[in-house]
mmCIF file of C-alpha atoms and ligand atoms in Angstrom:
data_model
loop_
_atom_site.group_PDB
_atom_site.id
_atom_site.type_symbol
_atom_site.label_atom_id
_atom_site.label_comp_id
_atom_site.label_asym_id
_atom_site.label_seq_id
_atom_site.Cartn_x
_atom_site.Cartn_y
_atom_site.Cartn_z
ATOM 1 C CA MET A 1 -28.632 -10.501 14.943
ATOM 2 C CA SER A 2 -27.830 -14.131 15.768
ATOM 3 C CA ARG A 3 -24.404 -14.654 17.202
ATOM 4 C CA ASN A 4 -21.738 -17.257 16.486
ATOM 5 C CA LYS A 5 -21.306 -18.526 20.064
ATOM 6 C CA THR A 6 -17.785 -19.855 19.448
ATOM 7 C CA ILE A 7 -16.426 -16.362 18.834
ATOM 8 C CA LYS A 8 -16.089 -14.221 21.947
ATOM 9 C CA ARG A 9 -12.750 -12.470 21.715
ATOM 10 C CA ILE A 10 -11.159 -11.045 18.589
ATOM 11 C CA GLY A 11 -7.809 -9.381 17.910
ATOM 12 C CA ILE A 12 -6.916 -6.698 15.363
ATOM 13 C CA LEU A 13 -3.512 -5.848 13.955
ATOM 14 C CA THR A 14 -2.261 -3.421 11.318
ATOM 15 C CA GLY A 15 0.819 -4.661 9.441
ATOM 16 C CA GLY A 16 3.249 -3.285 6.875
ATOM 17 C CA GLY A 17 3.570 0.351 5.817
ATOM 18 C CA ASP A 18 0.798 2.527 7.210
ATOM 19 C CA CYS A 19 -1.779 4.323 5.071
ATOM 20 C CA PRO A 20 -4.775 6.618 5.511
ATOM 21 C CA GLY A 21 -7.905 4.670 6.470
ATOM 22 C CA LEU A 22 -6.341 2.176 8.912
ATOM 23 C CA ASN A 23 -8.030 3.828 11.884
ATOM 24 C CA ALA A 24 -11.364 3.838 10.045
ATOM 25 C CA VAL A 25 -11.076 0.032 9.647
ATOM 26 C CA ILE A 26 -10.054 -0.450 13.298
ATOM 27 C CA ARG A 27 -13.084 1.639 14.281
ATOM 28 C CA ALA A 28 -15.480 -0.257 11.999
ATOM 29 C CA VAL A 29 -14.297 -3.694 13.161
ATOM 30 C CA THR A 30 -14.368 -2.730 16.846
ATOM 31 C CA LYS A 31 -17.728 -0.970 16.795
ATOM 32 C CA THR A 32 -19.431 -3.671 14.682
ATOM 33 C CA ALA A 33 -18.008 -6.399 16.939
ATOM 34 C CA ILE A 34 -19.163 -4.634 20.116
ATOM 35 C CA ILE A 35 -22.532 -3.212 18.993
ATOM 36 C CA ARG A 36 -23.775 -6.063 16.823
ATOM 37 C CA TYR A 37 -22.256 -9.114 18.452
ATOM 38 C CA GLY A 38 -21.164 -8.121 21.964
ATOM 39 C CA LEU A 39 -17.605 -9.361 21.395
ATOM 40 C CA ASP A 40 -14.491 -8.405 23.347
ATOM 41 C CA VAL A 41 -11.967 -6.711 21.087
ATOM 42 C CA PHE A 42 -8.182 -6.574 21.534
ATOM 43 C CA GLY A 43 -5.624 -4.505 19.678
ATOM 44 C CA VAL A 44 -2.203 -5.932 18.825
ATOM 45 C CA GLU A 45 0.570 -3.329 18.863
ATOM 46 C CA ASP A 46 2.904 -2.855 15.873
ATOM 47 C CA GLY A 47 1.514 -5.605 13.634
ATOM 48 C CA PHE A 48 2.974 -9.099 13.940
ATOM 49 C CA LEU A 49 5.723 -7.679 16.172
ATOM 50 C CA GLY A 50 3.108 -7.260 18.920
ATOM 51 C CA LEU A 51 2.157 -10.925 18.586
ATOM 52 C CA ILE A 52 5.798 -11.989 18.734
ATOM 53 C CA GLU A 53 6.407 -9.807 21.803
ATOM 54 C CA ASN A 54 2.987 -10.404 23.389
ATOM 55 C CA ARG A 55 1.801 -6.798 23.289
ATOM 56 C CA ILE A 56 -1.970 -7.145 23.153
ATOM 57 C CA LYS A 57 -4.361 -4.720 24.847
ATOM 58 C CA PRO A 58 -8.148 -4.384 25.155
ATOM 59 C CA LEU A 59 -9.791 -2.069 22.628
ATOM 60 C CA LYS A 60 -12.810 -0.348 24.097
ATOM 61 C CA PHE A 61 -15.555 1.539 22.305
ATOM 62 C CA SER A 62 -14.089 4.838 23.552
ATOM 63 C CA ASP A 63 -10.647 3.939 22.142
ATOM 64 C CA VAL A 64 -12.033 3.994 18.618
ATOM 65 C CA SER A 65 -14.243 7.068 18.919
ATOM 66 C CA ASN A 66 -13.204 10.116 16.900
ATOM 67 C CA ILE A 67 -10.560 8.288 14.866
ATOM 68 C CA ILE A 68 -12.358 7.829 11.530
ATOM 69 C CA ASP A 69 -10.629 10.910 10.108
ATOM 70 C CA GLN A 70 -7.176 10.238 11.563
ATOM 71 C CA GLY A 71 -4.239 9.112 9.433
ATOM 72 C CA GLY A 72 -1.767 6.492 10.688
ATOM 73 C CA THR A 73 -2.838 3.691 13.010
ATOM 74 C CA ILE A 74 -3.617 3.880 16.731
ATOM 75 C CA LEU A 75 -2.188 0.350 17.018
ATOM 76 C CA GLY A 76 1.168 1.059 15.383
ATOM 77 C CA SER A 77 2.610 -1.017 12.551
ATOM 78 C CA SER A 78 5.803 -2.768 11.469
ATOM 79 C CA ASN A 79 7.049 -3.935 8.092
ATOM 80 C CA LYS A 80 9.928 -5.936 9.571
ATOM 81 C CA ALA A 81 8.065 -8.623 11.505
ATOM 82 C CA ASP A 82 7.319 -11.732 9.439
ATOM 83 C CA PRO A 83 6.979 -14.493 12.095
ATOM 84 C CA ALA A 84 8.344 -17.123 9.678
ATOM 85 C CA ARG A 85 11.516 -15.074 9.100
ATOM 86 C CA PHE A 86 12.028 -12.790 12.059
ATOM 87 C CA CYS A 87 15.306 -11.007 12.768
ATOM 88 C CA VAL A 88 16.316 -12.123 16.277
ATOM 89 C CA ASP A 89 19.875 -10.762 16.266
ATOM 90 C CA HIS A 90 22.732 -9.539 14.080
ATOM 91 C CA THR A 91 26.109 -11.100 13.344
ATOM 92 C CA SER A 92 29.242 -9.201 14.371
ATOM 93 C CA ASP A 93 29.392 -7.736 10.853
ATOM 94 C CA GLY A 94 25.794 -6.498 11.068
ATOM 95 C CA LYS A 95 23.995 -9.211 9.077
ATOM 96 C CA PRO A 96 20.548 -10.150 10.424
ATOM 97 C CA ILE A 97 20.003 -13.592 11.931
ATOM 98 C CA PHE A 98 16.506 -14.897 11.134
ATOM 99 C CA GLU A 99 14.396 -17.441 13.018
ATOM 100 C CA ASP A 100 10.909 -18.860 12.547
ATOM 101 C CA VAL A 101 8.994 -17.593 15.614
ATOM 102 C CA THR A 102 5.502 -18.610 14.446
ATOM 103 C CA ASP A 103 5.113 -20.895 17.489
ATOM 104 C CA ARG A 104 5.566 -17.866 19.762
ATOM 105 C CA VAL A 105 2.838 -16.017 17.817
ATOM 106 C CA VAL A 106 0.432 -18.956 18.104
ATOM 107 C CA GLU A 107 1.208 -19.284 21.834
ATOM 108 C CA ASN A 108 0.508 -15.587 22.484
ATOM 109 C CA ILE A 109 -2.770 -15.746 20.535
ATOM 110 C CA LYS A 110 -3.806 -18.737 22.662
ATOM 111 C CA ARG A 111 -2.733 -17.008 25.882
ATOM 112 C CA ALA A 112 -4.884 -13.980 24.997
ATOM 113 C CA GLN A 113 -7.724 -16.404 24.121
ATOM 114 C CA LEU A 114 -8.329 -14.749 20.774
ATOM 115 C CA ASP A 115 -10.807 -16.729 18.680
ATOM 116 C CA VAL A 116 -10.105 -14.818 15.457
ATOM 117 C CA LEU A 117 -7.491 -12.345 14.297
ATOM 118 C CA VAL A 118 -8.256 -9.502 11.880
ATOM 119 C CA CYS A 119 -5.089 -8.685 9.910
ATOM 120 C CA ILE A 120 -5.230 -5.349 8.103
ATOM 121 C CA GLY A 121 -2.366 -5.154 5.649
ATOM 122 C CA GLY A 122 -0.851 -5.478 2.214
ATOM 123 C CA ASP A 123 0.716 -8.431 0.430
ATOM 124 C CA GLY A 124 3.479 -8.885 3.044
ATOM 125 C CA THR A 125 0.939 -9.025 5.876
ATOM 126 C CA MET A 126 -1.348 -11.364 3.902
ATOM 127 C CA SER A 127 1.602 -13.681 3.165
ATOM 128 C CA ALA A 128 2.545 -13.784 6.849
ATOM 129 C CA ALA A 129 -1.128 -14.221 7.822
ATOM 130 C CA SER A 130 -1.542 -17.067 5.359
ATOM 131 C CA ARG A 131 1.355 -18.958 6.954
ATOM 132 C CA VAL A 132 -0.081 -18.370 10.456
ATOM 133 C CA THR A 133 -3.461 -19.838 9.369
ATOM 134 C CA GLU A 134 -1.584 -23.081 8.601
ATOM 135 C CA HIS A 135 -0.969 -23.342 12.365
ATOM 136 C CA GLY A 136 -4.699 -23.364 13.081
ATOM 137 C CA VAL A 137 -5.217 -19.651 13.812
ATOM 138 C CA PRO A 138 -8.417 -18.344 12.149
ATOM 139 C CA ILE A 139 -7.726 -15.053 10.345
ATOM 140 C CA ILE A 140 -9.738 -12.499 8.378
ATOM 141 C CA GLY A 141 -7.716 -10.222 6.087
ATOM 142 C CA VAL A 142 -8.498 -6.617 5.173
ATOM 143 C CA PRO A 143 -6.668 -5.240 2.099
ATOM 144 C CA LYS A 144 -4.656 -2.102 2.785
ATOM 145 C CA THR A 145 -2.049 -0.290 0.731
ATOM 146 C CA ILE A 146 -1.555 2.992 -1.063
ATOM 147 C CA ASP A 147 0.042 0.895 -3.840
ATOM 148 C CA ASN A 148 -3.305 -0.767 -4.814
ATOM 149 C CA ASP A 149 -1.343 -3.867 -5.815
ATOM 150 C CA LEU A 150 -3.273 -6.572 -3.957
ATOM 151 C CA LEU A 151 -4.672 -9.286 -6.171
ATOM 152 C CA HIS A 152 -8.415 -10.109 -6.329
ATOM 153 C CA THR A 153 -9.660 -6.736 -5.086
ATOM 154 C CA ASP A 154 -10.396 -3.881 -7.474
ATOM 155 C CA VAL A 155 -9.181 -1.402 -4.901
ATOM 156 C CA THR A 156 -7.451 -1.213 -1.519
ATOM 157 C CA PHE A 157 -8.191 1.536 0.983
ATOM 158 C CA GLY A 158 -5.453 4.183 1.163
ATOM 159 C CA PHE A 159 -4.994 4.274 -2.593
ATOM 160 C CA ASN A 160 -7.579 6.983 -3.221
ATOM 161 C CA THR A 161 -5.997 9.272 -0.624
ATOM 162 C CA ALA A 162 -2.495 8.745 -2.029
ATOM 163 C CA VAL A 163 -3.731 9.501 -5.567
ATOM 164 C CA THR A 164 -5.496 12.633 -4.317
ATOM 165 C CA ILE A 165 -2.318 13.873 -2.608
ATOM 166 C CA ALA A 166 -0.182 13.071 -5.671
ATOM 167 C CA THR A 167 -2.652 14.785 -8.017
ATOM 168 C CA GLU A 168 -2.649 17.926 -5.904
ATOM 169 C CA ALA A 169 1.158 17.901 -5.960
ATOM 170 C CA MET A 170 1.118 17.577 -9.767
ATOM 171 C CA ASP A 171 -1.317 20.515 -10.050
ATOM 172 C CA ARG A 172 0.985 22.643 -7.923
ATOM 173 C CA ILE A 173 4.098 21.599 -9.830
ATOM 174 C CA ARG A 174 2.406 22.466 -13.134
ATOM 175 C CA THR A 175 2.194 26.183 -12.317
ATOM 176 C CA THR A 176 5.865 26.476 -11.420
ATOM 177 C CA ALA A 177 6.856 24.305 -14.410
ATOM 178 C CA SER A 178 4.970 26.724 -16.628
ATOM 179 C CA SER A 179 6.482 29.852 -15.047
ATOM 180 C CA HIS A 180 10.038 28.604 -15.584
ATOM 181 C CA SER A 181 9.565 26.589 -18.799
ATOM 182 C CA ARG A 182 11.024 23.529 -17.117
ATOM 183 C CA VAL A 183 10.702 19.779 -17.349
ATOM 184 C CA MET A 184 9.330 18.848 -13.946
ATOM 185 C CA LEU A 185 9.354 15.240 -12.755
ATOM 186 C CA VAL A 186 7.192 14.130 -9.840
ATOM 187 C CA GLU A 187 8.116 10.745 -8.338
ATOM 188 C CA MET A 188 5.384 8.639 -6.757
ATOM 189 C CA MET A 189 5.389 5.523 -4.570
ATOM 190 C CA GLY A 190 3.937 2.136 -5.503
ATOM 191 C CA ARG A 191 6.929 -0.228 -5.537
ATOM 192 C CA ASN A 192 6.693 -2.346 -8.696
ATOM 193 C CA ALA A 193 3.142 -1.240 -9.508
ATOM 194 C CA GLY A 194 2.302 2.007 -11.284
ATOM 195 C CA TRP A 195 -1.274 2.510 -10.050
ATOM 196 C CA ILE A 196 -0.679 5.766 -8.131
ATOM 197 C CA THR A 197 1.316 7.226 -11.011
ATOM 198 C CA LEU A 198 -1.198 6.202 -13.675
ATOM 199 C CA TYR A 199 -4.178 7.624 -11.762
ATOM 200 C CA ALA A 200 -2.463 10.832 -10.568
ATOM 201 C CA GLY A 201 -0.886 11.259 -14.005
ATOM 202 C CA ALA A 202 -4.279 10.887 -15.673
ATOM 203 C CA ALA A 203 -6.043 13.175 -13.196
ATOM 204 C CA SER A 204 -3.458 15.937 -13.583
ATOM 205 C CA GLY A 205 -3.106 15.641 -17.350
ATOM 206 C CA ALA A 206 0.580 14.686 -17.192
ATOM 207 C CA ASP A 207 2.460 14.895 -20.490
ATOM 208 C CA ILE A 208 4.600 11.850 -19.744
ATOM 209 C CA ILE A 209 3.676 8.972 -17.413
ATOM 210 C CA LEU A 210 6.395 6.458 -16.553
ATOM 211 C CA ILE A 211 5.265 3.271 -14.811
ATOM 212 C CA PRO A 212 7.097 0.038 -13.929
ATOM 213 C CA GLU A 213 4.835 -2.000 -16.204
ATOM 214 C CA ILE A 214 6.144 -0.173 -19.316
ATOM 215 C CA GLU A 215 9.921 0.171 -19.616
ATOM 216 C CA PHE A 216 10.769 3.606 -20.965
ATOM 217 C CA ASP A 217 13.097 4.647 -23.758
ATOM 218 C CA LEU A 218 15.116 7.708 -22.709
ATOM 219 C CA ASP A 219 15.283 8.921 -26.328
ATOM 220 C CA ALA A 220 11.486 8.851 -26.591
ATOM 221 C CA VAL A 221 11.124 10.736 -23.296
ATOM 222 C CA CYS A 222 13.618 13.401 -24.427
ATOM 223 C CA ARG A 223 11.969 13.723 -27.841
ATOM 224 C CA ARG A 224 8.613 14.411 -26.204
ATOM 225 C CA CYS A 225 10.139 17.111 -23.953
ATOM 226 C CA ILE A 226 11.815 18.810 -26.934
ATOM 227 C CA ASP A 227 8.674 18.562 -29.101
ATOM 228 C CA ARG A 228 6.682 20.328 -26.417
ATOM 229 C CA SER A 229 9.285 23.041 -25.934
ATOM 230 C CA GLN A 230 9.385 23.709 -29.688
ATOM 231 C CA HIS A 231 5.702 23.404 -30.575
ATOM 232 C CA GLY A 232 3.235 24.861 -28.114
ATOM 233 C CA LYS A 233 4.021 24.461 -24.400
ATOM 234 C CA ALA A 234 7.471 25.319 -23.112
ATOM 235 C CA TYR A 235 7.180 23.031 -20.082
ATOM 236 C CA THR A 236 6.664 19.297 -19.564
ATOM 237 C CA LEU A 237 5.036 17.604 -16.587
ATOM 238 C CA VAL A 238 6.245 14.042 -15.928
ATOM 239 C CA ALA A 239 4.646 11.608 -13.462
ATOM 240 C CA VAL A 240 7.151 8.878 -12.660
ATOM 241 C CA SER A 241 6.817 5.759 -10.531
ATOM 242 C CA GLU A 242 9.587 4.965 -8.071
ATOM 243 C CA GLY A 243 9.734 1.562 -9.809
ATOM 244 C CA ALA A 244 10.027 2.894 -13.389
ATOM 245 C CA LYS A 245 13.051 1.663 -15.304
ATOM 246 C CA PRO A 246 14.604 2.144 -18.742
ATOM 247 C CA LYS A 247 14.435 -0.594 -21.394
ATOM 248 C CA GLY A 248 16.837 -3.322 -20.356
ATOM 249 C CA GLY A 249 17.903 -1.244 -17.313
ATOM 250 C CA HIS A 250 17.382 -1.393 -13.576
ATOM 251 C CA VAL A 251 15.240 0.240 -10.908
ATOM 252 C CA VAL A 252 16.865 2.856 -8.659
ATOM 253 C CA VAL A 253 17.271 1.510 -5.117
ATOM 254 C CA ASP A 254 17.214 4.024 -2.276
ATOM 255 C CA ARG A 255 18.116 1.611 0.524
ATOM 256 C CA VAL A 256 18.087 -2.019 1.610
ATOM 257 C CA VAL A 257 16.277 -2.809 4.869
ATOM 258 C CA GLN A 258 17.827 -6.195 5.579
ATOM 259 C CA GLU A 259 15.447 -7.155 8.414
ATOM 260 C CA SER A 260 12.404 -6.622 6.191
ATOM 261 C CA PRO A 261 10.750 -9.503 4.295
ATOM 262 C CA ASP A 262 10.783 -7.227 1.223
ATOM 263 C CA PRO A 263 14.147 -5.490 1.800
ATOM 264 C CA ILE A 264 14.402 -3.252 -1.285
ATOM 265 C CA ARG A 265 13.203 0.352 -0.895
ATOM 266 C CA LEU A 266 12.973 2.149 -4.221
ATOM 267 C CA GLY A 267 13.530 5.861 -4.734
ATOM 268 C CA GLY A 268 15.493 8.387 -6.737
ATOM 269 C CA VAL A 269 14.667 7.499 -10.348
ATOM 270 C CA SER A 270 13.286 11.019 -10.930
ATOM 271 C CA GLU A 271 16.630 12.572 -9.885
ATOM 272 C CA VAL A 272 18.538 10.304 -12.263
ATOM 273 C CA LEU A 273 16.099 11.025 -15.091
ATOM 274 C CA SER A 274 16.147 14.753 -14.420
ATOM 275 C CA HIS A 275 19.936 14.825 -14.942
ATOM 276 C CA ASP A 276 19.771 12.512 -17.986
ATOM 277 C CA ILE A 277 17.074 14.590 -19.707
ATOM 278 C CA ALA A 278 18.856 17.869 -18.955
ATOM 279 C CA LYS A 279 22.135 16.515 -20.343
ATOM 280 C CA ARG A 280 20.551 15.321 -23.566
ATOM 281 C CA THR A 281 18.059 18.119 -24.247
ATOM 282 C CA HIS A 282 19.665 21.143 -22.525
ATOM 283 C CA LEU A 283 16.222 21.846 -21.086
ATOM 284 C CA GLU A 284 16.080 22.828 -17.432
ATOM 285 C CA CYS A 285 14.791 19.941 -15.307
ATOM 286 C CA ARG A 286 13.809 19.479 -11.670
ATOM 287 C CA ALA A 287 12.682 16.430 -9.695
ATOM 288 C CA THR A 288 10.314 16.231 -6.712
ATOM 289 C CA ILE A 289 10.075 12.994 -4.742
ATOM 290 C CA LEU A 290 6.701 12.916 -2.969
ATOM 291 C CA GLY A 291 7.712 10.066 -0.632
ATOM 292 C CA HIS A 292 5.837 9.415 2.592
ATOM 293 C CA VAL A 293 3.663 12.505 2.252
ATOM 294 C CA GLN A 294 1.500 10.167 0.107
ATOM 295 C CA ARG A 295 0.876 7.967 3.150
ATOM 296 C CA GLY A 296 0.135 10.633 5.724
ATOM 297 C CA GLY A 297 -2.784 12.689 6.920
ATOM 298 C CA THR A 298 -6.514 12.374 6.809
ATOM 299 C CA PRO A 299 -8.163 9.789 4.516
ATOM 300 C CA THR A 300 -10.470 10.903 1.711
ATOM 301 C CA THR A 301 -14.219 10.325 1.951
ATOM 302 C CA PHE A 302 -13.825 7.389 -0.440
ATOM 303 C CA ASP A 303 -11.204 5.699 1.751
ATOM 304 C CA ARG A 304 -13.186 6.301 4.951
ATOM 305 C CA THR A 305 -16.264 4.683 3.441
ATOM 306 C CA LEU A 306 -14.338 1.789 1.863
ATOM 307 C CA ALA A 307 -12.527 1.209 5.170
ATOM 308 C CA THR A 308 -15.877 1.200 7.007
ATOM 309 C CA LEU A 309 -17.345 -1.299 4.518
ATOM 310 C CA PHE A 310 -14.263 -3.526 4.800
ATOM 311 C CA GLY A 311 -14.237 -3.474 8.621
ATOM 312 C CA TYR A 312 -17.960 -4.183 8.857
ATOM 313 C CA HIS A 313 -17.694 -7.009 6.301
ATOM 314 C CA ALA A 314 -14.669 -8.542 8.071
ATOM 315 C CA VAL A 315 -16.736 -9.041 11.233
ATOM 316 C CA GLY A 316 -19.678 -10.372 9.191
ATOM 317 C CA LEU A 317 -17.411 -12.970 7.550
ATOM 318 C CA MET A 318 -16.055 -14.281 10.842
ATOM 319 C CA MET A 319 -19.518 -14.497 12.369
ATOM 320 C CA LYS A 320 -20.622 -16.557 9.343
ATOM 321 C CA GLY A 321 -17.636 -18.798 9.957
ATOM 322 C CA GLN A 322 -15.933 -17.870 6.690
ATOM 323 C CA MET A 323 -12.400 -17.896 8.144
ATOM 324 C CA ASN A 324 -9.050 -17.413 6.441
ATOM 325 C CA HIS A 325 -10.523 -15.107 3.818
ATOM 326 C CA MET A 326 -9.616 -11.569 2.827
ATOM 327 C CA VAL A 327 -12.351 -9.010 2.268
ATOM 328 C CA VAL A 328 -12.412 -7.683 -1.313
ATOM 329 C CA TRP A 329 -14.199 -5.022 -3.366
ATOM 330 C CA LYS A 330 -15.090 -6.449 -6.777
ATOM 331 C CA LYS A 331 -17.237 -4.793 -9.447
ATOM 332 C CA GLY A 332 -18.985 -2.566 -6.899
ATOM 333 C CA ASN A 333 -19.651 -5.307 -4.340
ATOM 334 C CA LEU A 334 -18.130 -6.637 -1.156
ATOM 335 C CA GLY A 335 -16.782 -10.173 -1.363
ATOM 336 C CA ALA A 336 -14.062 -12.449 -0.004
ATOM 337 C CA VAL A 337 -11.225 -14.626 -1.326
ATOM 338 C CA PRO A 338 -9.063 -17.196 0.491
ATOM 339 C CA ILE A 339 -6.035 -15.382 1.935
ATOM 340 C CA HIS A 340 -3.600 -17.895 0.426
ATOM 341 C CA GLN A 341 -4.756 -16.794 -3.047
ATOM 342 C CA VAL A 342 -3.482 -13.273 -2.318
ATOM 343 C CA ALA A 343 -0.252 -14.196 -0.510
ATOM 344 C CA ASP A 344 3.018 -13.550 -2.361
ATOM 345 C CA LYS A 345 1.248 -12.126 -5.419
ATOM 346 C CA GLN A 346 0.970 -8.651 -6.935
ATOM 347 C CA LYS A 347 -1.656 -6.930 -9.081
ATOM 348 C CA LEU A 348 0.090 -4.955 -11.810
ATOM 349 C CA ILE A 349 -1.361 -2.694 -14.528
ATOM 350 C CA GLN A 350 -2.265 -4.692 -17.629
ATOM 351 C CA LEU A 351 -1.371 -3.152 -20.970
ATOM 352 C CA ASP A 352 -5.035 -3.133 -22.041
ATOM 353 C CA ASN A 353 -6.027 -1.053 -18.985
ATOM 354 C CA ALA A 354 -8.753 1.440 -19.994
ATOM 355 C CA LEU A 355 -7.211 4.424 -18.186
ATOM 356 C CA LEU A 356 -3.862 3.732 -19.788
ATOM 357 C CA ALA A 357 -5.565 3.704 -23.208
ATOM 358 C CA ALA A 358 -7.442 6.921 -22.373
ATOM 359 C CA CYS A 359 -4.194 8.644 -21.385
ATOM 360 C CA ARG A 360 -2.533 7.602 -24.631
ATOM 361 C CA ALA A 361 -5.607 8.730 -26.625
ATOM 362 C CA THR A 362 -5.495 12.143 -24.952
ATOM 363 C CA GLY A 363 -1.859 12.668 -25.802
ATOM 364 C CA ALA A 364 0.166 11.347 -22.863
ATOM 365 C CA SER A 365 3.375 9.468 -23.588
ATOM 366 C CA PHE A 366 4.404 6.394 -21.618
ATOM 367 C CA GLY A 367 7.962 6.835 -22.822
ATOM 368 C CA ASP A 368 7.752 3.801 -25.071
ATOM 369 C CA ALA A 369 7.276 5.417 -28.487
ATOM 370 C CA GLY A 370 8.325 8.499 -30.427
HETATM 371 O O1 F6P B 401 3.954 -0.302 0.229
HETATM 372 C C1 F6P B 401 3.772 1.012 0.610
HETATM 373 C C2 F6P B 401 5.016 1.825 0.368
HETATM 374 O O2 F6P B 401 4.748 3.171 0.718
HETATM 375 C C3 F6P B 401 5.569 1.752 -1.044
HETATM 376 O O3 F6P B 401 4.851 2.510 -1.971
HETATM 377 C C4 F6P B 401 6.995 2.207 -0.810
HETATM 378 O O4 F6P B 401 7.841 1.709 -1.820
HETATM 379 C C5 F6P B 401 7.324 1.611 0.527
HETATM 380 O O5 F6P B 401 6.087 1.374 1.177
HETATM 381 C C6 F6P B 401 8.180 2.490 1.413
HETATM 382 O O6 F6P B 401 8.510 1.781 2.555
HETATM 383 P P1 F6P B 401 9.116 2.435 3.867
HETATM 384 O O7 F6P B 401 7.987 3.081 4.627
HETATM 385 O O8 F6P B 401 9.729 1.294 4.592
HETATM 386 O O9 F6P B 401 10.112 3.465 3.426
#
């Protein structure tokens, strides 16, 4: 394999919330870079935070052996370290003080003599990466997130594992819902995108699927629960996105992480809904918030293979000189798009989505009609 002589040393970082498959990408990038091209590989600790604080260490072949099946990231990650808006201190009343520390990042990359940086992350990481490329740092992006909300790629790694975990949870909740004739709500992550909920809802045959892209009508949700309890099944299984909201209403915010570029953390809508449905229908309701269990543990076979393809392709792109692009999976093929086209954007479910139509056709309610 011919080698791009200008690239000798590469860095890898994992940014944003972690997800299963990160280690499989780190492994694929490192092994491809070493075996195919004889490059020196360096790992940046805790995402962009490690570049701000100059925590960069060599990644050897042995460091990435036996990690393909491990959840989390051996490099660590941070979702509070956007170099353009980094919290350097707090005011006396606890408000964060932000500074643009991009120059420090560029300086540390130069000091480590990194020719290219591989940034594995979601939209926040791609936005930060895009701004760093404007300072002359060549970057290759790899799309990660359980939320599957990155634009221009059909799928991100981590999503399949999260859907598998959520589907298994739904299957388990179904049996107890049935035993007790209850309305059971299962809340899934995804921020403002309903991908996990749509796929896990479809795969588990949920009776009601509530996603951020379709505002729900509480009356319609209650009617469906009552209909089921009166005609046929005494229980109702509801898959609900953390970002679901009622018509004209608001999302339920769990907390605000002020230092984070995207400070709002959603959570708790299923608890609110559980009480609202119980009050209106007098049916017994319970809510289960799946939370970070969706991000933990071993990646599925699909995510391990996608992560391996992405990592391998990322190195191929840089060696071809196709910098400042993010690897994508489109219509069954590997490809690449300029990182700036992905930055600050989100891929949401369109109303003509085929799985959404299939769910409706097989009897699921999205809470938007009687
Ligand atoms: O983006 C991944 C994600 O897990 C979202 O689905 C969720 O809303 C958020 O991160 C949770 O963030 P944190 O780990 O900061 O609680």
